[in-house]
XYZ file of C-alpha atoms in Angstrom:
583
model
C 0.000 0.000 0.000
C 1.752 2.776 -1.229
C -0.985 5.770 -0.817
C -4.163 5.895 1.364
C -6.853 8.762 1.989
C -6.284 10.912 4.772
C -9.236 9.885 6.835
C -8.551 5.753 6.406
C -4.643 7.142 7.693
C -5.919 8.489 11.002
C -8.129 5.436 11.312
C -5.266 2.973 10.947
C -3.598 5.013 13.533
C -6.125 5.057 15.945
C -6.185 1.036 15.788
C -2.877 0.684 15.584
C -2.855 2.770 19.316
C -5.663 -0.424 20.575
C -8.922 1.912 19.567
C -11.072 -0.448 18.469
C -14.404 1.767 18.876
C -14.981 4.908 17.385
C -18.233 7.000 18.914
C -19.862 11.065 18.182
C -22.966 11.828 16.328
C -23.131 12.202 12.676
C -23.546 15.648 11.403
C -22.879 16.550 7.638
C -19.082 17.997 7.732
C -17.856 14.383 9.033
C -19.848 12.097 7.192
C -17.301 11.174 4.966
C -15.167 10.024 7.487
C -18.318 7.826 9.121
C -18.216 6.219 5.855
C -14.668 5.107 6.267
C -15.194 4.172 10.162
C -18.224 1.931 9.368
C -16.186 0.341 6.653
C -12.781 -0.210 8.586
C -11.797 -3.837 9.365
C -10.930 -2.770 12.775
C -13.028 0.021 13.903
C -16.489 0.169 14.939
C -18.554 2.970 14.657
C -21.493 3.605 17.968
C -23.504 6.731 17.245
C -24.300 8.452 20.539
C -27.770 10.214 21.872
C -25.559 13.348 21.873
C -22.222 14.671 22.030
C -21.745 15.286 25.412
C -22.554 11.678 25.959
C -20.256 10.746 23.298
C -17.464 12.406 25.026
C -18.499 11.268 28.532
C -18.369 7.547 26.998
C -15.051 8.231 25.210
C -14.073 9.504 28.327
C -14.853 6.068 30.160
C -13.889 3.708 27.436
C -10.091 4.798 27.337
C -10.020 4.322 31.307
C -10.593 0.798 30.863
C -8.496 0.684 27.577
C -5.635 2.396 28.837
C -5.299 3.896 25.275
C -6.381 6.541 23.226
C -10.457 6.993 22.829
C -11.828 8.864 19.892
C -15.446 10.973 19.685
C -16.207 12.286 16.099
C -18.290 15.335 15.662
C -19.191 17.690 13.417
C -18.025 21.276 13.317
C -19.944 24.232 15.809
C -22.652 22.898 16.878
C -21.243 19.709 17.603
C -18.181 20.146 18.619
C -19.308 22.303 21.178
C -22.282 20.076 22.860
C -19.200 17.678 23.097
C -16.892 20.261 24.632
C -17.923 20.044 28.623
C -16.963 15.983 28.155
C -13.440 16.576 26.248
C -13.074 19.408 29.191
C -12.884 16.551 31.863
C -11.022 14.595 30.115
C -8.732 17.170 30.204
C -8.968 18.062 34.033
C -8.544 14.017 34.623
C -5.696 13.370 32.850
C -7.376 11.018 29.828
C -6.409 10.559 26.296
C -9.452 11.799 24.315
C -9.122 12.266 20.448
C -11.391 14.641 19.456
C -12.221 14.047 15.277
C -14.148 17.168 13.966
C -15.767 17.028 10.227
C -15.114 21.033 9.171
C -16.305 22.625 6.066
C -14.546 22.073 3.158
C -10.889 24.121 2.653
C -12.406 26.127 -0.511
C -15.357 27.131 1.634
C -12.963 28.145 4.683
C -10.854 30.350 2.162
C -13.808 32.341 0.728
C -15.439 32.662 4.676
C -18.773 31.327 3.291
C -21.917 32.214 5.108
C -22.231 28.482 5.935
C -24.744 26.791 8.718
C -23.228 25.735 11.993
C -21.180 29.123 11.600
C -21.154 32.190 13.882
C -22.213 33.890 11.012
C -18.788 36.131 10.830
C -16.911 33.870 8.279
C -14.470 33.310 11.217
C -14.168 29.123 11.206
C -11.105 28.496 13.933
C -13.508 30.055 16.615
C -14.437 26.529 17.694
C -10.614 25.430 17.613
C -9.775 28.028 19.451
C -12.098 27.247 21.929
C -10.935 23.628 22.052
C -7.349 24.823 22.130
C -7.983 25.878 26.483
C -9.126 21.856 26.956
C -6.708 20.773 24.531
C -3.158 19.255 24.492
C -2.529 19.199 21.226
C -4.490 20.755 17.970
C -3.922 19.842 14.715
C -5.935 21.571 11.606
C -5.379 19.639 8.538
C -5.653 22.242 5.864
C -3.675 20.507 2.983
C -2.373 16.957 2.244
C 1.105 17.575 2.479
C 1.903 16.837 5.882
C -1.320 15.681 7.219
C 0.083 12.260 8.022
C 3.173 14.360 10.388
C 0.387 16.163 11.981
C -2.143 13.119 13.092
C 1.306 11.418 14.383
C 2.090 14.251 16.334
C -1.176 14.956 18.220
C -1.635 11.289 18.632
C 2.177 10.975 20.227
C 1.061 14.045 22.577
C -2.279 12.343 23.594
C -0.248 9.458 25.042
C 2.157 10.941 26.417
C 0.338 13.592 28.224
C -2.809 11.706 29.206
C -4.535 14.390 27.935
C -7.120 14.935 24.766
C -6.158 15.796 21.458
C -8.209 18.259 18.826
C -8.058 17.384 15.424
C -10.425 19.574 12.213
C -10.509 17.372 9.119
C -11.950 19.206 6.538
C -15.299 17.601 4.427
C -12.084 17.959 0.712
C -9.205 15.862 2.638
C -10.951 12.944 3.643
C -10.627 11.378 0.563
C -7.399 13.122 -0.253
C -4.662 10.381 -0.902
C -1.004 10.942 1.060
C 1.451 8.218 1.205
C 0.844 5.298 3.652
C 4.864 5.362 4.607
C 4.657 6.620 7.929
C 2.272 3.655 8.696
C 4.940 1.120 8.556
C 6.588 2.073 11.780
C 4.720 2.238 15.300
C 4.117 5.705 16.694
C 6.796 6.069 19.593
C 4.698 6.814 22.441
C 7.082 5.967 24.649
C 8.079 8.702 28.151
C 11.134 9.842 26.722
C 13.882 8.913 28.709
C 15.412 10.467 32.064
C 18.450 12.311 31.511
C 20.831 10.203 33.518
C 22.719 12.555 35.593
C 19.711 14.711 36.968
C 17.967 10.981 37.386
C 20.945 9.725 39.931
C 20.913 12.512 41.663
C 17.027 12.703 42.628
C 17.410 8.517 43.396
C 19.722 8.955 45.779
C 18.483 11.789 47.446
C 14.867 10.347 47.630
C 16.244 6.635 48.347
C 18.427 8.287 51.261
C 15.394 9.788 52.626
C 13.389 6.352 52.641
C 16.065 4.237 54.009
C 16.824 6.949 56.828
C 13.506 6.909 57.640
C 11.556 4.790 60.536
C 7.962 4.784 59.235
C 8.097 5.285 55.366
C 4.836 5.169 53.457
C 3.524 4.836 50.659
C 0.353 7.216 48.907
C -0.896 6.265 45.124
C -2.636 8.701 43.522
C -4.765 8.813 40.092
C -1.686 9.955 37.712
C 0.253 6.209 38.762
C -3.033 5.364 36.900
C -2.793 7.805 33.784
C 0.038 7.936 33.194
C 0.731 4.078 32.621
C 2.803 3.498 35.716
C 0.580 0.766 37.935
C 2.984 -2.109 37.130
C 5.816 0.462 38.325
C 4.431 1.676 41.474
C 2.745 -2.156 41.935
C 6.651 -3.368 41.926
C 7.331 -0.752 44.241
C 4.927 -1.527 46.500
C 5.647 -5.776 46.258
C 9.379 -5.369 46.718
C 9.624 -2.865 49.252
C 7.753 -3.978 51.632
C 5.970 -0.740 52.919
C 2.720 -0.068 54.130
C 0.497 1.693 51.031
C -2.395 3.598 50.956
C -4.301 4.765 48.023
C -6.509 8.338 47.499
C -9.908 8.436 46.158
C -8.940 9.091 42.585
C -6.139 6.493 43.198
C -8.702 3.583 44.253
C -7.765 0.391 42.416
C -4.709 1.455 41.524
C -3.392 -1.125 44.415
C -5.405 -4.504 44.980
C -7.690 -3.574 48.153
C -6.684 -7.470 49.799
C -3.052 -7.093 49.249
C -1.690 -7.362 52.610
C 0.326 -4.048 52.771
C -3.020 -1.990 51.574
C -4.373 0.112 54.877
C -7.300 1.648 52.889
C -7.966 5.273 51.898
C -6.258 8.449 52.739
C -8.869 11.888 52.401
C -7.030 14.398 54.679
C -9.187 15.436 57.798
C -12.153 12.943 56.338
C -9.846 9.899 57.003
C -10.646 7.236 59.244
C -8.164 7.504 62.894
C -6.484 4.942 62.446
C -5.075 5.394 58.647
C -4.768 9.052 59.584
C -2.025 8.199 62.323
C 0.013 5.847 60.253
C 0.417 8.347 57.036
C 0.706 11.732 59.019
C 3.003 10.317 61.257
C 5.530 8.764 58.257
C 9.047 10.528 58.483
C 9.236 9.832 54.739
C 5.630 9.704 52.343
C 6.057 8.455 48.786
C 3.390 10.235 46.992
C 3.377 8.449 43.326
C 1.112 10.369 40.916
C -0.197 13.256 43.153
C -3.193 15.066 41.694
C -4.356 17.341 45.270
C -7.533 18.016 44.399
C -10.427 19.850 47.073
C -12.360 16.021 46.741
C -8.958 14.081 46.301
C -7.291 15.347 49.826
C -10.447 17.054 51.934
C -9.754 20.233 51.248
C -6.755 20.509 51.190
C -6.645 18.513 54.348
C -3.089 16.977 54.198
C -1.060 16.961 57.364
C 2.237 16.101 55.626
C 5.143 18.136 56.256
C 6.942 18.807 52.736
C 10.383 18.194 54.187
C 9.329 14.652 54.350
C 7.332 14.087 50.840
C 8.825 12.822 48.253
C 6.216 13.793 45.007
C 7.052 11.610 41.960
C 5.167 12.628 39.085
C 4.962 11.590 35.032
C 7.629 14.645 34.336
C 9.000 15.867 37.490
C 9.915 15.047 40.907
C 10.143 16.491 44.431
C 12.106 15.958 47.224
C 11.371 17.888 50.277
C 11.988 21.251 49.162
C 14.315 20.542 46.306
C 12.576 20.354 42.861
C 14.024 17.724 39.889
C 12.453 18.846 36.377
C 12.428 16.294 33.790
C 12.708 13.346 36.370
C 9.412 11.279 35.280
C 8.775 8.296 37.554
C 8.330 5.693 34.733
C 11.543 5.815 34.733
C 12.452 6.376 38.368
C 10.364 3.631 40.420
C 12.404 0.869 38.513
C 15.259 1.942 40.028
C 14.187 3.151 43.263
C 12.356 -0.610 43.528
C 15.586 -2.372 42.980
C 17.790 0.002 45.653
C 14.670 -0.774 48.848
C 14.506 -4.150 48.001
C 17.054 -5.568 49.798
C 15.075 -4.592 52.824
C 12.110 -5.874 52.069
C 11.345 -8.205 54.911
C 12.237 -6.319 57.166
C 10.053 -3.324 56.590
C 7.239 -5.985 55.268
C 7.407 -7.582 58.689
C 6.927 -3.650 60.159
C 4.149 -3.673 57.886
C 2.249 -6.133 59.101
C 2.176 -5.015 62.754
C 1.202 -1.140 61.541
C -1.589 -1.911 59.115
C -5.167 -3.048 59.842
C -6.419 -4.926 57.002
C -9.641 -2.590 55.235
C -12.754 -4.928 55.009
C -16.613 -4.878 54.202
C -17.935 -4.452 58.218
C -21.882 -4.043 58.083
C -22.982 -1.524 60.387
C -25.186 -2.971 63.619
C -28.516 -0.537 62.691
C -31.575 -1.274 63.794
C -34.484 -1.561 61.007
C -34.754 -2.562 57.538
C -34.108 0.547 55.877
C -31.621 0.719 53.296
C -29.042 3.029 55.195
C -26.483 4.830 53.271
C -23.812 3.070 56.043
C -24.808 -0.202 55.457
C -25.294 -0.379 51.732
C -21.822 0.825 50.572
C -20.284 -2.327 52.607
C -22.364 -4.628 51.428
C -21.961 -3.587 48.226
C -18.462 -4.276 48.230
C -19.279 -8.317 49.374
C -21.234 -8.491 45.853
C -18.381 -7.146 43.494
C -16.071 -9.825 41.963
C -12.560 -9.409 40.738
C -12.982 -7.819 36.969
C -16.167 -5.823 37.367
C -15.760 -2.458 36.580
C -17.300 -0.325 38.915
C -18.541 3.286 38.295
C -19.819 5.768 40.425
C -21.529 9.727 40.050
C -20.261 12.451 41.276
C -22.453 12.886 44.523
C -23.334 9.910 47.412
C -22.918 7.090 44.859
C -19.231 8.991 44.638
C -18.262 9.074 48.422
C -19.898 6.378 49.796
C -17.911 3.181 47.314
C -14.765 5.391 49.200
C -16.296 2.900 51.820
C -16.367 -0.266 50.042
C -12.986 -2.826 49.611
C -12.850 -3.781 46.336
C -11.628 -6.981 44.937
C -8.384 -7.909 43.108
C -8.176 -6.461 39.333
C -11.372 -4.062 39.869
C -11.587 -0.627 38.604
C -13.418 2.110 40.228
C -14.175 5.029 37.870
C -15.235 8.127 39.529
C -14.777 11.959 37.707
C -13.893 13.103 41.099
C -11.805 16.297 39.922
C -14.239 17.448 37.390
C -16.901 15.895 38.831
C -20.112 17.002 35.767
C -23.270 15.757 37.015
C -24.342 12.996 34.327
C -21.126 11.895 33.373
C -21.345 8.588 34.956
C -24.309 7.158 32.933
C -22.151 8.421 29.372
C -18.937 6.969 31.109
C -20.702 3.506 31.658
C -21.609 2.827 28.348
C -17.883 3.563 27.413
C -16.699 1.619 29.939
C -19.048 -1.557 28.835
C -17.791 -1.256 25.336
C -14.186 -1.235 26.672
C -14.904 -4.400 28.845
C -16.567 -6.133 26.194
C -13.525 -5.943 24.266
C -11.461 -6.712 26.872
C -13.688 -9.530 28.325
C -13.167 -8.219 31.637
C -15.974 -8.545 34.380
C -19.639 -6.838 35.300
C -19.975 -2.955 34.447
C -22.027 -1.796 37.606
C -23.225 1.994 37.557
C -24.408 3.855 40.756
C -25.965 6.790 39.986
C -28.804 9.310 41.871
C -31.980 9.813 40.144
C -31.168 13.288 40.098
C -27.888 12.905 38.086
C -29.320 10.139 36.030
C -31.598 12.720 34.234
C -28.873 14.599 32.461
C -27.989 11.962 30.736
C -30.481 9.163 30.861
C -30.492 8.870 26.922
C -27.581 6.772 26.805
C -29.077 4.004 28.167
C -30.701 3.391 24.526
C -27.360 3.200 23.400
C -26.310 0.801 25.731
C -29.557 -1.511 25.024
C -29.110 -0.771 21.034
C -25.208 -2.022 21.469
C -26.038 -5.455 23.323
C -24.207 -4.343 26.273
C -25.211 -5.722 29.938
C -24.587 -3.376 32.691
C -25.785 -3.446 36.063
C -27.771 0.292 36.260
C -28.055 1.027 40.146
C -30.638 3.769 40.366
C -30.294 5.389 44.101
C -33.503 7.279 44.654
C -33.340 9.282 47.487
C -35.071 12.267 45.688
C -33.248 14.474 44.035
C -29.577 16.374 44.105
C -28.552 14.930 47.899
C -25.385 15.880 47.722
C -25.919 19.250 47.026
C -28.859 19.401 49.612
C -26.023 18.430 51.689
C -23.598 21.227 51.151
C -26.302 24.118 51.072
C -29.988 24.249 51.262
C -31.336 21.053 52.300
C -34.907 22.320 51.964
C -34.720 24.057 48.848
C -36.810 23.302 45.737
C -33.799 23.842 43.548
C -32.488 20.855 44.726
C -35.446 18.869 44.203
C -36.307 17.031 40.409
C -38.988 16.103 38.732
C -39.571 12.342 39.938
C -39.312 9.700 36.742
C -41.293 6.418 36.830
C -37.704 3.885 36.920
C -39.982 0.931 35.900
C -41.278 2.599 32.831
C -37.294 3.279 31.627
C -35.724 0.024 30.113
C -38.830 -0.239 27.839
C -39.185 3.189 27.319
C -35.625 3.163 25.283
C -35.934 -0.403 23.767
C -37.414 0.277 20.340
C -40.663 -2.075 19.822
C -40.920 -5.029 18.061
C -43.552 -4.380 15.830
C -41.819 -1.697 14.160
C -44.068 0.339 11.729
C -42.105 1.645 9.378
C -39.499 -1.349 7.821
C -36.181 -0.557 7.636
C -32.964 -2.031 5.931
C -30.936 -2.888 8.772
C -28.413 -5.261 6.626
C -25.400 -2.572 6.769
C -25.554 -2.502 10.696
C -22.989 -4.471 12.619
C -24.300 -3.460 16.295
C -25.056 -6.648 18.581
C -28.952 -7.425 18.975
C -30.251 -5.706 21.724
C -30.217 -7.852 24.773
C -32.866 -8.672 27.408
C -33.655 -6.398 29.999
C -35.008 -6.433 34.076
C -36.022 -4.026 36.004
C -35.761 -4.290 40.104
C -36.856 -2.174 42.824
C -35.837 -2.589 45.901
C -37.292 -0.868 49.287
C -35.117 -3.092 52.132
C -32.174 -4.339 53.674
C -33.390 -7.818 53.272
C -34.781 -6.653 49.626
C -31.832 -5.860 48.130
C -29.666 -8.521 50.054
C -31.808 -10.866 48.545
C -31.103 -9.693 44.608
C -27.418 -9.454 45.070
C -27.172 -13.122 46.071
C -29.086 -14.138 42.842
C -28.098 -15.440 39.827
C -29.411 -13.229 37.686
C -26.980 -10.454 39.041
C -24.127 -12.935 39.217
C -24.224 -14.425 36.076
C -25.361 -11.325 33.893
C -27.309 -11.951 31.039
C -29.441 -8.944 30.176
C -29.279 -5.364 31.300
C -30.822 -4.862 34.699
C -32.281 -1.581 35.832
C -32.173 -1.813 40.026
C -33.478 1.432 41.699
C -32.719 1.450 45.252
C -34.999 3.175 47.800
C -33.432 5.513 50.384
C -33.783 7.617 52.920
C -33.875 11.506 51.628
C -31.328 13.275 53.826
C -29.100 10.546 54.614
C -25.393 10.505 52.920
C -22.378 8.277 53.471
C -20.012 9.858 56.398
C -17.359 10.892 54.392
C -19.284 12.563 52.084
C -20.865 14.907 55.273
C -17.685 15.683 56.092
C -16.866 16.965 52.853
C -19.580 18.981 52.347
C -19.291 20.786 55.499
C -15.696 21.776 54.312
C -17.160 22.704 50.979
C -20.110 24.900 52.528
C -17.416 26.596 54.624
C -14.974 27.289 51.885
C -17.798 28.382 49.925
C -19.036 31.522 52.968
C -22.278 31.292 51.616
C -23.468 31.870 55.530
């Protein structure tokens, strides 16, 4: 293959990076290159309900992928309903390749009067928008070149854990540049330490560990970004220290392993983990991303003389700052200098750390309790299953849950857009199914489930089998919880649960025939709805078969108590409320 079109060029890219699901909403400028998705070998195309969905699900799927996730759109409108998505991908650190179908070059050059335009002939307004969320932009205006200028957004979006923008105009897709450049891999690699400035931060950071008397060890969300779990896993195994993990760094260490003390949140952290890390004379913070949510506001009591911050492109010692230092290439080497050690400090370990486990509460009653359900929850998860959670109670209260080996929690805990979970999920299916990992379970409020409710169709249309947890406490609790408990503009308008599964399955007696012989989505699967008002309700489903063995999607609203939250999640929002002076 000596030649290939521009648009079949970024394709093969994208699967050559492990994309093997492309998703957006059609929209004339990008049709052409829907064509070429829906005819790829490797690539399949999902349309979304929207494109703020289709960038919440892009969002989810390369979590689980741990590779690049594209959204296609089409230009202004578009591009812009997808923009609040691409923007937490951004804040989160996750490798979202936005694809926008622009007008055509000749139309761009004469500043035509076209639709989806401002009207003002000006059409890099959107780009420029993009440009603030953005890693990388690239706006393919001719062929020559196009193929260096996919490669190097693409080899940014890696590297950066961070989205990419790229405007293919309606003339190029078709336009035919050589397929060289296809031949060899992108390099996506962390480029590596320069050795001199890497020695010297080692030793000074290994000299503070091995000095120390209670080292420990914090993992935060960027270990998980930024491709460095088997690292800071190695780290952990070989050194023997006790680790703990931050909300947006949940999973990133198996929640049995016996060095694993559970969560640290600041001033919302249980006594006994908050004693072991704010007493350690040396804290190994891998992947540090202190967020209000991700540390309590700002909660830490961790003197910076005795932190050691190792991040994807830096690293800090006490007060003494290493640029350049990345810790892909660091841990290695600061694994193989502790190890020698290793039982000794593992035996330390064991002594320091109480194991975190799934303790029901003693309550009296039969009410589903926000105390006891997050626990129990956690007994019903198996290793695999992909569990994702809203921004709000759903959020704070897995914080409570031990999950099992080779889990994943997803949470948007930094951005935190109400909605994005129910997008997320169907990304996160998609990504699993591919994968063949485990049960994608969603938790979100009724409240939150609104924004984005439409996605569900998607999910049904696509086969997938998720486990929808609808908590109904009604309406926006955790904002009731940091100001005005009693207001209406915290309340919703109530939807009928039962009613939904059907609601977005399309009939069987279809009308109107269609030729569906070009489709290549699953068939829809079978669907169950639950409801569940009880303790002994609920306990009851999540020792059946049906949830164990999934084999249709299951809709399973949960009855609670309005005004109840999980503890940490009270905590927080008195912090919030006070940072906020609204009394």
């Amino acid at each position: 293959m000596s030649e290939i079109k521009i648009g079949d060029y970024l394709l093969e890219r994208l699967a050559q990076l492990g994309t093997r699901t492309v998703q957006g909403v059609p929209g004339d400028f990008n049709m052409g290159l829907l064509d070429q998705i829906e005819d790829h070998a490797k690539l399949e195309w999902v349309g979304n309900a929207n494109e703020l969905n289709a960038a919440y699900s892009a969002d989810g799927y390369a979590r689980i992928k741990g590779t690049v996730a594209a959204v296609v759109t089409t230009f202004g409108v578009g591009e812009l309903s997808a923009l609040n998505g691409v923007a937490g991908a951004f804040s989160e650190r996750v490798p979202v390749v936005h694809v926008v179908g622009v007008p055509s070059t000749g139309a761009q050059g004469s500043r035509s009067l076209l639709h989806h335009t401002l009207g003002d002939g000006r059409f890099d307004a959107f780009e420029t928008m993009s440009r603030q969320v953005s890693a990388a932009s690239a706006v393919l205006k001719r062929s020559e070149g196009a193929a260096d200028e996919i490669d190097r957004v693409l080899t940014v979006a890696v590297r950066q854990a961070r989205p990419v923008y790229i405007a293919l105009p309606t003339d190029l897709v078709h336009a035919k540049i050589s397929a060289k450049n296809l031949e060899t891999p992108l390099d996506t690699a962390v480029p590596a330490n320069e050795p001199d400035a890497e020695q010297y931060a080692l030793d000074v950071a290994f000299r503070h560990i091995d000095e120390a008397e209670n080292p420990v060890i914090l993992v935060d969300a960027c270990a998980i970004r930024h491709n460095c779990l088997q690292e800071t896993r190695d780290l952990v195994e070989k050194s023997g220290l006790p680790v703990f993990s931050t909300p947006m760094g949940k999973t990133a260490i198996d929640e049995d392993h016996e060095q694993y003390g559970g969560l640290y949140i600041g001033s919302l952290t249980s006594n006994g983990v908050k004693e072991i890390v704010e007493s350690a004379d040396a804290l190994i913070l891998i992947g540090a991303l202190k967020s209000d949510f991700n540390t309590g506001s700002f909660s830490y009591r961790t003197p910076k003389q005795k932190t050691i911050e190792l991040h994807s492109d830096h690293a800090i010692v006490g007060y003494s700052h290493y640029p350049d230092v990345g810790m892909k290439g660091l841990l290695p080497k600061l694994t193989k200098k502790l190890e020698p050690r290793r039982q000794q400090r593992l035996d330390a370990t064991r002594k320091r750390i109480t194991r975190f486990e799934n303790r029901l509460p003693q309550e009296d009653g039969d009410t589903i309790s926000q105390a006891w359900l997050w626990p129990r929850l956690g007994q019903f998860f198996k290793p695999t299953d992909q569990i994702i959670v809203e921004t709000g109670t759903s959020s704070f209260g897995m914080l409570e849950a031990k999950l099992p080996p080779s889990s994943h929690f997803v949470a948007q805990i930094l951005w935190g857009s109400i909605g994005w979970s129910v997008g997320a999920t169907l990304g996160v299916a998609l990504a699993a199914r591919e994968e063949k990992l485990g049960r994608t379970c969603l938790f979100v409020g009724d409240g939150s489930l609104q924004l984005t409710v439409q996605e569900i169709g998607t999910m049904i249309r696509q086969g997938l089998k998720p486990l929808l947890f609808v908590l109904n406490n009604d309406g926006y609790e955790i904002e009731r919880q940091i100001h005005g408990p009693q207001r209406t503009y915290n309340d919703i308008a109530p939807y009928n649960h039962k009613l939904l599964l059907d609601f977005f399955s399309a009939p069987e007696d279809r009308t109107v025939p269609k030729d569906e012989s070009h489709r290549k989505d699953p068939q829809p699967s079978a669907k169950r709805y639950h409801a569940v008002h009880s303790k002994a309700e609920l306990d009851e489903l999540l020792k059946s078969d049906e949830l164990d063995n999934v084999q249709a999607i299951h809709l399973i609203e949960v009855f609670m108590k309005r005004g109840d939250a999980p503890a940490a999640l009270k905590r927080q929002a008195q912090a919030t409320s006070g940072s906020n002076k609204y009394e």
